[in-house]
Each structure stands twice: as structure tokens, then as C-alpha cells.
Short mmCIF file of C-alpha atoms and ligand atoms in Angstrom, two decimals:
data_model
loop_
_atom_site.label_atom_id
_atom_site.label_comp_id
_atom_site.label_asym_id
_atom_site.label_seq_id
_atom_site.Cartn_x
_atom_site.Cartn_y
_atom_site.Cartn_z
CA MET A 137 -1.47 19.34 22.87
CA ALA A 138 -0.97 20.61 19.30
CA ASP A 139 -0.16 17.81 16.89
CA LEU A 140 3.31 18.59 15.57
CA TRP A 141 2.68 16.84 12.25
CA GLN A 142 -0.96 17.70 11.55
CA ASN A 143 0.08 20.57 9.31
CA ALA A 144 2.25 18.19 7.29
CA MET A 145 -0.57 15.63 7.08
CA ASP A 146 -3.00 18.27 5.86
CA HIS A 147 -0.46 19.20 3.19
CA ALA A 148 -0.13 15.53 2.19
CA VAL A 149 -3.91 15.16 1.77
CA ALA A 150 -4.12 18.30 -0.37
CA ALA A 151 -1.09 17.23 -2.44
CA ALA A 152 -2.56 13.75 -2.98
CA ARG A 153 -5.87 15.24 -4.11
CA ARG A 154 -4.09 17.60 -6.58
CA ALA A 155 -2.00 14.68 -7.82
CA GLY A 156 -5.17 12.64 -8.33
CA GLN A 157 -6.55 15.39 -10.54
CA VAL A 158 -3.39 15.26 -12.68
CA VAL A 159 -3.80 11.47 -12.97
CA ARG A 160 -7.46 11.75 -14.01
CA GLU A 161 -6.64 14.41 -16.63
CA ALA A 162 -3.76 12.29 -17.97
CA LEU A 163 -6.21 9.42 -18.50
CA LEU A 164 -7.91 11.56 -21.16
CA ASP A 165 -4.63 11.80 -23.14
CA ASP A 166 -2.25 9.29 -24.64
CA ARG A 167 0.02 7.97 -21.93
CA LYS A 168 3.71 7.79 -22.89
CA VAL A 169 4.71 4.42 -21.45
CA MET A 170 8.32 3.56 -20.61
CA THR A 171 9.79 0.52 -18.88
CA LYS A 172 12.17 0.08 -15.93
CA SER A 173 13.48 -3.29 -14.72
CA SER A 174 11.61 -5.32 -17.35
CA SER A 175 9.17 -4.97 -20.24
CA VAL A 176 6.26 -5.26 -17.80
CA ASP A 177 7.65 -2.89 -15.13
CA LEU A 178 5.98 0.26 -16.46
CA VAL A 179 6.43 3.96 -15.76
CA THR A 180 4.90 7.00 -17.47
CA GLN A 181 5.69 10.69 -17.65
CA THR A 182 2.69 11.18 -15.37
CA ASP A 183 4.35 9.10 -12.61
CA GLN A 184 7.43 11.32 -12.88
CA LYS A 185 5.44 14.58 -13.13
CA VAL A 186 3.23 13.74 -10.13
CA GLU A 187 6.21 12.79 -7.98
CA GLN A 188 7.95 16.07 -8.78
CA LEU A 189 4.78 18.08 -8.08
CA ILE A 190 4.42 16.43 -4.65
CA ILE A 191 8.10 16.77 -3.73
CA GLN A 192 8.37 20.40 -4.89
CA SER A 193 5.25 21.37 -2.96
CA VAL A 194 6.67 19.77 0.20
CA LYS A 195 10.12 21.38 -0.24
CA GLU A 196 8.51 24.85 -0.35
CA LYS A 197 6.74 24.25 2.95
CA PHE A 198 9.15 21.91 4.76
CA PRO A 199 12.63 22.67 3.28
CA THR A 200 14.54 20.47 5.75
CA HIS A 201 12.51 17.33 5.15
CA ARG A 202 13.85 14.38 3.16
CA PHE A 203 12.29 12.19 0.48
CA ILE A 204 12.18 8.62 -0.76
CA GLY A 205 10.26 8.66 -4.03
CA GLU A 206 9.79 5.67 -6.32
CA GLU A 207 10.72 7.51 -9.51
CA SER A 208 13.52 9.55 -7.86
CA VAL A 209 15.10 6.28 -6.69
CA ALA A 210 14.62 4.86 -10.21
CA ALA A 211 16.54 7.91 -11.46
CA GLY A 212 19.42 7.19 -9.07
CA GLU A 213 18.49 8.99 -5.83
CA PRO A 214 19.51 7.06 -2.67
CA CYS A 215 16.85 4.96 -0.90
CA ILE A 216 18.07 5.43 2.66
CA LEU A 217 15.79 6.16 5.61
CA THR A 218 17.19 8.32 8.41
CA ASP A 219 15.63 9.65 11.62
CA ASP A 220 14.86 12.90 9.76
CA PRO A 221 11.27 13.69 8.77
CA THR A 222 10.93 11.78 5.49
CA TRP A 223 8.19 11.70 2.86
CA ILE A 224 7.91 8.25 1.23
CA VAL A 225 6.10 8.73 -2.06
CA ASP A 226 4.63 6.40 -4.67
CA PRO A 227 3.21 8.91 -7.12
CA ILE A 228 1.14 6.33 -8.95
CA ASP A 229 0.67 2.97 -7.27
CA GLY A 230 -0.89 0.87 -9.98
CA THR A 231 0.92 2.26 -12.99
CA THR A 232 -0.05 -0.76 -15.11
CA ASN A 233 -3.69 -0.08 -14.18
CA PHE A 234 -3.19 3.59 -15.11
CA VAL A 235 -1.74 2.66 -18.52
CA HIS A 236 -4.72 0.38 -19.18
CA ALA A 237 -7.29 2.71 -17.55
CA PHE A 238 -8.13 -0.14 -15.13
CA PRO A 239 -9.96 1.79 -12.40
CA PHE A 240 -7.69 1.28 -9.37
CA VAL A 241 -4.93 3.90 -9.26
CA ALA A 242 -3.54 5.37 -6.04
CA VAL A 243 -1.32 8.23 -4.96
CA SER A 244 0.51 7.07 -1.83
CA ILE A 245 2.26 9.44 0.58
CA GLY A 246 3.76 8.14 3.84
CA PHE A 247 5.57 10.27 6.41
CA SER A 248 8.21 8.90 8.77
CA VAL A 249 10.05 10.51 11.71
CA ASN A 250 12.72 8.60 13.68
CA LYS A 251 12.00 5.71 11.32
CA GLN A 252 8.39 5.49 12.54
CA MET A 253 5.37 6.22 10.34
CA GLU A 254 3.58 9.32 11.66
CA PHE A 255 0.89 9.47 8.99
CA GLY A 256 -0.17 7.75 5.80
CA VAL A 257 -2.31 9.04 2.93
CA VAL A 258 -3.55 6.87 0.04
CA PHE A 259 -5.80 8.54 -2.51
CA SER A 260 -7.64 6.08 -4.75
CA CYS A 261 -8.16 8.76 -7.33
CA LEU A 262 -10.59 7.04 -9.71
CA GLU A 263 -12.82 6.00 -6.81
CA ASP A 264 -12.37 9.39 -5.09
CA LYS A 265 -11.54 7.60 -1.82
CA MET A 266 -9.08 9.36 0.51
CA PHE A 267 -7.62 6.85 2.98
CA THR A 268 -5.77 8.44 5.89
CA ALA A 269 -4.18 7.41 9.18
CA ARG A 270 -2.35 9.37 11.88
CA ARG A 271 -0.28 7.23 14.29
CA GLY A 272 -2.40 6.56 17.38
CA SER A 273 -5.51 8.23 15.98
CA GLY A 274 -7.16 5.61 13.82
CA ALA A 275 -7.66 5.08 10.09
CA PHE A 276 -10.32 6.65 7.88
CA CYS A 277 -11.76 6.63 4.36
CA ASN A 278 -13.28 9.97 3.38
CA GLY A 279 -13.55 10.69 7.10
CA GLU A 280 -15.35 7.44 7.98
CA PRO A 281 -13.48 5.21 10.50
CA LEU A 282 -11.98 1.95 9.20
CA GLN A 283 -11.78 -1.40 10.97
CA VAL A 284 -10.22 -4.64 9.67
CA SER A 285 -12.45 -7.70 9.27
CA GLY A 286 -13.49 -9.53 12.42
CA GLN A 287 -13.29 -12.83 10.57
CA LYS A 288 -11.01 -15.25 12.46
CA ASP A 289 -11.37 -18.22 10.11
CA ILE A 290 -9.17 -18.10 7.02
CA GLN A 291 -11.58 -20.59 5.39
CA ARG A 292 -14.19 -17.82 5.44
CA SER A 293 -11.83 -15.18 4.07
CA ILE A 294 -10.85 -13.37 0.90
CA ILE A 295 -7.08 -13.13 0.41
CA ALA A 296 -5.50 -10.54 -1.89
CA THR A 297 -2.17 -10.76 -3.64
CA GLU A 298 -0.26 -9.34 -6.60
CA PHE A 299 2.12 -10.92 -9.09
CA GLY A 300 4.60 -8.04 -9.40
CA SER A 301 6.67 -7.59 -12.54
CA ASN A 302 9.01 -10.60 -12.46
CA ARG A 303 8.17 -13.00 -15.29
CA ASP A 304 11.03 -15.44 -14.67
CA PRO A 305 9.33 -18.86 -15.09
CA GLU A 306 10.83 -20.19 -11.84
CA VAL A 307 9.53 -17.17 -9.92
CA VAL A 308 6.13 -17.49 -11.61
CA ASP A 309 6.02 -21.19 -10.68
CA LYS A 310 6.64 -20.25 -7.02
CA MET A 311 3.88 -17.61 -7.18
CA PHE A 312 1.45 -20.13 -8.64
CA SER A 313 2.41 -22.67 -6.02
CA SER A 314 1.59 -20.08 -3.30
CA LEU A 315 -1.70 -19.29 -5.03
CA ARG A 316 -2.57 -23.00 -5.11
CA ASN A 317 -1.65 -23.46 -1.44
CA VAL A 318 -3.83 -20.53 -0.39
CA LEU A 319 -6.78 -21.42 -2.63
CA CYS A 320 -6.76 -25.03 -1.41
CA ILE A 321 -6.93 -24.08 2.28
CA PRO A 322 -9.68 -23.42 1.04
CA VAL A 323 -10.47 -19.73 1.14
CA HIS A 324 -13.63 -18.06 -0.14
CA GLY A 325 -11.70 -16.25 -2.84
CA MET A 326 -8.56 -14.44 -3.97
CA ARG A 327 -8.43 -10.92 -5.40
CA GLY A 328 -5.96 -8.26 -6.50
CA ALA A 329 -6.70 -4.60 -7.26
CA GLY A 330 -3.37 -4.21 -9.11
CA THR A 331 -1.96 -1.86 -6.48
CA ALA A 332 -0.46 -2.80 -3.12
CA ALA A 333 -1.70 0.42 -1.51
CA ILE A 334 -5.34 -0.15 -2.46
CA ASN A 335 -5.15 -3.86 -1.60
CA MET A 336 -3.97 -2.89 1.87
CA CYS A 337 -6.67 -0.22 2.18
CA LEU A 338 -9.19 -2.96 1.30
CA VAL A 339 -7.79 -4.94 4.24
CA ALA A 340 -8.10 -1.88 6.49
CA SER A 341 -11.70 -1.50 5.26
CA GLY A 342 -12.52 -5.05 6.36
CA CYS A 343 -13.54 -6.37 2.93
CA VAL A 344 -10.37 -8.40 2.44
CA GLU A 345 -8.97 -10.41 5.36
CA ALA A 346 -5.31 -10.57 4.30
CA TYR A 347 -2.96 -9.39 1.60
CA TYR A 348 0.43 -10.82 0.75
CA GLU A 349 3.01 -9.99 -1.87
CA ILE A 350 6.64 -10.97 -2.29
CA GLY A 351 8.83 -8.14 -3.55
CA MET A 352 7.06 -4.93 -2.61
CA HIS A 353 9.06 -1.75 -2.15
CA VAL A 354 8.90 0.65 0.79
CA TRP A 355 7.02 3.29 -1.25
CA ASP A 356 4.31 0.74 -2.18
CA LEU A 357 3.31 0.22 1.42
CA ALA A 358 4.72 2.98 3.68
CA ALA A 359 1.42 4.89 3.83
CA SER A 360 -0.94 1.90 3.74
CA SER A 361 1.05 0.04 6.44
CA LEU A 362 -0.06 2.68 8.96
CA ILE A 363 -3.62 2.68 7.59
CA VAL A 364 -3.77 -1.08 8.17
CA SER A 365 -2.29 -0.99 11.66
CA GLU A 366 -4.47 1.95 12.73
CA ALA A 367 -7.51 -0.03 11.49
CA GLY A 368 -6.58 -2.87 13.87
CA GLY A 369 -4.54 -5.00 11.49
CA VAL A 370 -1.03 -6.32 11.75
CA LEU A 371 1.85 -6.49 9.32
CA MET A 372 4.23 -9.39 9.28
CA ASP A 373 7.00 -10.75 7.11
CA VAL A 374 6.96 -14.21 5.57
CA GLU A 375 8.24 -15.64 8.85
CA GLY A 376 5.41 -14.06 10.79
CA LYS A 377 7.65 -11.41 12.38
CA ASP A 378 6.37 -7.85 12.88
CA ALA A 379 7.07 -6.18 9.55
CA ARG A 380 6.23 -2.62 10.61
CA ALA A 381 9.94 -2.06 11.12
CA SER A 382 10.67 -2.82 7.49
CA ALA A 383 7.41 -1.22 6.36
CA ASP A 384 8.64 1.91 8.13
CA GLY A 385 11.51 1.85 5.70
CA GLY A 386 13.75 -0.82 7.15
CA ASP A 387 14.57 -2.13 3.72
CA ALA A 388 15.07 1.47 2.64
CA ARG A 389 17.90 1.64 5.15
CA ARG A 390 19.45 -1.31 3.49
CA GLY A 391 18.42 0.04 0.11
CA ALA A 392 17.38 -3.52 -0.63
CA LYS A 393 14.38 -4.79 -2.50
CA SER A 394 11.90 -5.89 0.06
CA VAL A 395 10.80 -9.47 0.37
CA ARG A 396 7.83 -8.81 2.54
CA CYS A 397 4.46 -10.11 3.19
CA ALA A 398 1.80 -7.73 4.43
CA CYS A 399 -0.52 -10.23 6.03
CA VAL A 400 -3.18 -8.70 8.17
CA PHE A 401 -5.68 -10.25 10.48
CA ARG A 402 -7.30 -8.62 13.42
CA ARG A 403 -4.82 -7.84 16.17
CA SER A 404 -6.35 -10.00 18.88
CA GLY A 405 -7.55 -13.23 17.37
CA ARG A 406 -8.95 -15.99 19.60
CA SER A 407 -9.14 -19.55 18.36
CA ASP A 408 -12.87 -19.92 18.85
CA VAL A 409 -13.20 -21.10 15.31
CA PRO A 410 -15.99 -23.68 15.25
CA THR A 411 -14.62 -27.16 14.71
CA ASP A 412 -17.57 -28.45 12.69
CA ARG A 413 -17.47 -26.08 9.73
CA ARG A 414 -20.19 -27.83 7.76
CA SER A 415 -23.08 -26.83 9.96
CA GLN A 416 -21.84 -23.36 10.88
CA GLN A 417 -23.88 -20.33 9.80
CA GLN A 418 -21.50 -18.14 7.77
CA ASN A 419 -22.14 -14.73 9.33
CA HIS A 420 -20.46 -11.95 7.45
CA ARG A 421 -20.82 -8.37 8.50
O1 LIG B 224 2.48 0.63 -9.78
P1 LIG B 224 3.70 0.61 -8.98
O2 LIG B 224 3.96 1.83 -8.15
O3 LIG B 224 4.91 0.22 -9.78
O4 LIG B 224 3.57 -0.53 -7.84
C1 LIG B 224 3.03 -1.83 -8.11
C2 LIG B 224 4.12 -2.73 -8.68
O5 LIG B 224 4.55 -2.19 -9.93
C3 LIG B 224 3.56 -4.13 -8.92
O6 LIG B 224 4.62 -4.92 -9.38
C4 LIG B 224 2.99 -4.73 -7.66
O7 LIG B 224 4.04 -4.93 -6.76
C5 LIG B 224 1.96 -3.83 -7.04
O8 LIG B 224 1.57 -4.39 -5.80
C6 LIG B 224 2.52 -2.43 -6.82
O9 LIG B 224 1.48 -1.60 -6.31
MG1 MG B 225 3.87 1.03 -6.19
MG1 MG B 226 4.43 3.67 -8.52
#
């Protein structure tokens, strides 16, 4: 049976690749940096230009489709998800990295119908890695299949997180308290690429066991949420409830800032974790 949305997914991949070229070229010039909610919540003209390029290209091909774009919402567009085919776009995920030429910058394009992600595309444009997922058809990086880590023991895991752009001392204290709690489990290590989308693609790739962040937005994770779940991972909120609903834009319906945790372990975990950890051979794939 013909895939109704394959044509749209092909368009998304091509648009993400073109957008990545714009990002790479912009890195050769001065980047005009502006701020949004705080002095560390950055946006550039490239973010805005890339979002408009993606949205205009989609409008020409799919004139009835709707959009939720990070910079359009910042400019006052509504952030409401309907059952209509909707493109959820983060033109540059990792804007702070882009400003500093720190080499993890992603173009993230998710596509939702009936409030369910149909495909996700994350282009890590400085690594030239195209992460894709079609609902029910698996997740891939440059065409190679992805699978989350098989590690069942958090004490043998790497956990990723991000600090966001809130510098309120009380919020920072809470973040550091979470960091301390996770590190002292103990875990092998903690990492952060500086972009939610790439952190989640690292989980889908099996090199990071879990990623959490408090305060992500729907455009940060719409595409990568499907890449994670199609790679065998799960998304949950801070209470452990299935977060795909909100990752599919639930918070967009409410127009609220998300408080969400994208924790991913393999779907079917058994508790055959060896009790005596000291003598266990640490086998990592
Ligand atoms: O680079 P962005 O699209 O703004 O997304 C970032 C966000 O700015 C930062 O605060 C963190 O939440 C990151 O995880 C996002 O990717
Ligand atoms: Mg983002
Ligand atoms: Mg962004």
C-alpha cells in the first residue's frame, strides 16, 4: 500500500539538508545574536531564515498543512496542535552551539497527523548525520538502522541532560541537585551535546542510555521522540507516564511550556541485573 506521507517525509529530508547548508554557510560569517526570554536564551537571523525557508517550501507543496515553528511561536504565532497535518519545526536546535561554533547543531522537523507523529527528521548538520524515523518503520542514521542500548543497569550507563536557559539560582540549585542524585547512583558518566534533538538521537543510537531535561518545548523533541521510540526506546514524563502524548504536541495543545523528561531505556527491560556488581564483567557492545 502506498505510504500516504512518504512524499512529505522525502520533502522534509531534502528541506533539512538544504537548511543544514544554510547553517554551515552562516558559520563562516558573523552571526547576529539576539535574545528571547533571557540573556542566555539566544536566537539568530539564521534561525529565523531557516524556519521561513522550511515553512515556505512546505506551503508550496502542501498548502493545507499547518505549522508549529519555534521562531514563529516566538514571534506570536499560536502553538496549538490540531488533528490537521502539522509540521513541528525547530530550525536550529542548539542555537547556543551555533553561536559558539560548538559542533552539534541540528535541524529538527517533525510531522504530526491526528496528534500522532508520522515521521521525524533530525539533521545534525555539522556531523552530516541525517536521523530519520517513519512511524512503524524503524529509525535510521544515514540509512543505517538504529537501536537503543541494551544496557539494563543504570550503574553501567551514560545519562545525558541539558541545563536550558533558566539561570534563576533556585532553579539552578534544583538542576544541580538532580545532577548529584544521578551521578551518585552512580552512573558511568553524564553528557550533554547542547541540543535536545541530538541528545535524543544519541539515545536512539545506543551510545547514551537515557536523556532527561526539565523544560523542553514541543519543537525540541517532536522529531526525535519518534526516532527514539522507533529505535526501541520509550519516552516518559517525570512521573514515569508515557510522554509520547505530550511529545506529540500535547503541551502544544495547551500552549504551555513543557515540563517533560525524555527518559529512554529499552522497551522490554528484565531485572536480570547481577546482584554482585563488583565481580561482573562489564560487557558493552
Ligand atoms: O537551541 P534551541 O532550539 O533553543 O533548543 C535548546 C534550548 O535552547 C536549550 O535551552 C535546551 O533546552 C536544549 O535542550 C534545546 O535543544
Ligand atoms: Mg530547540
Ligand atoms: Mg531552536
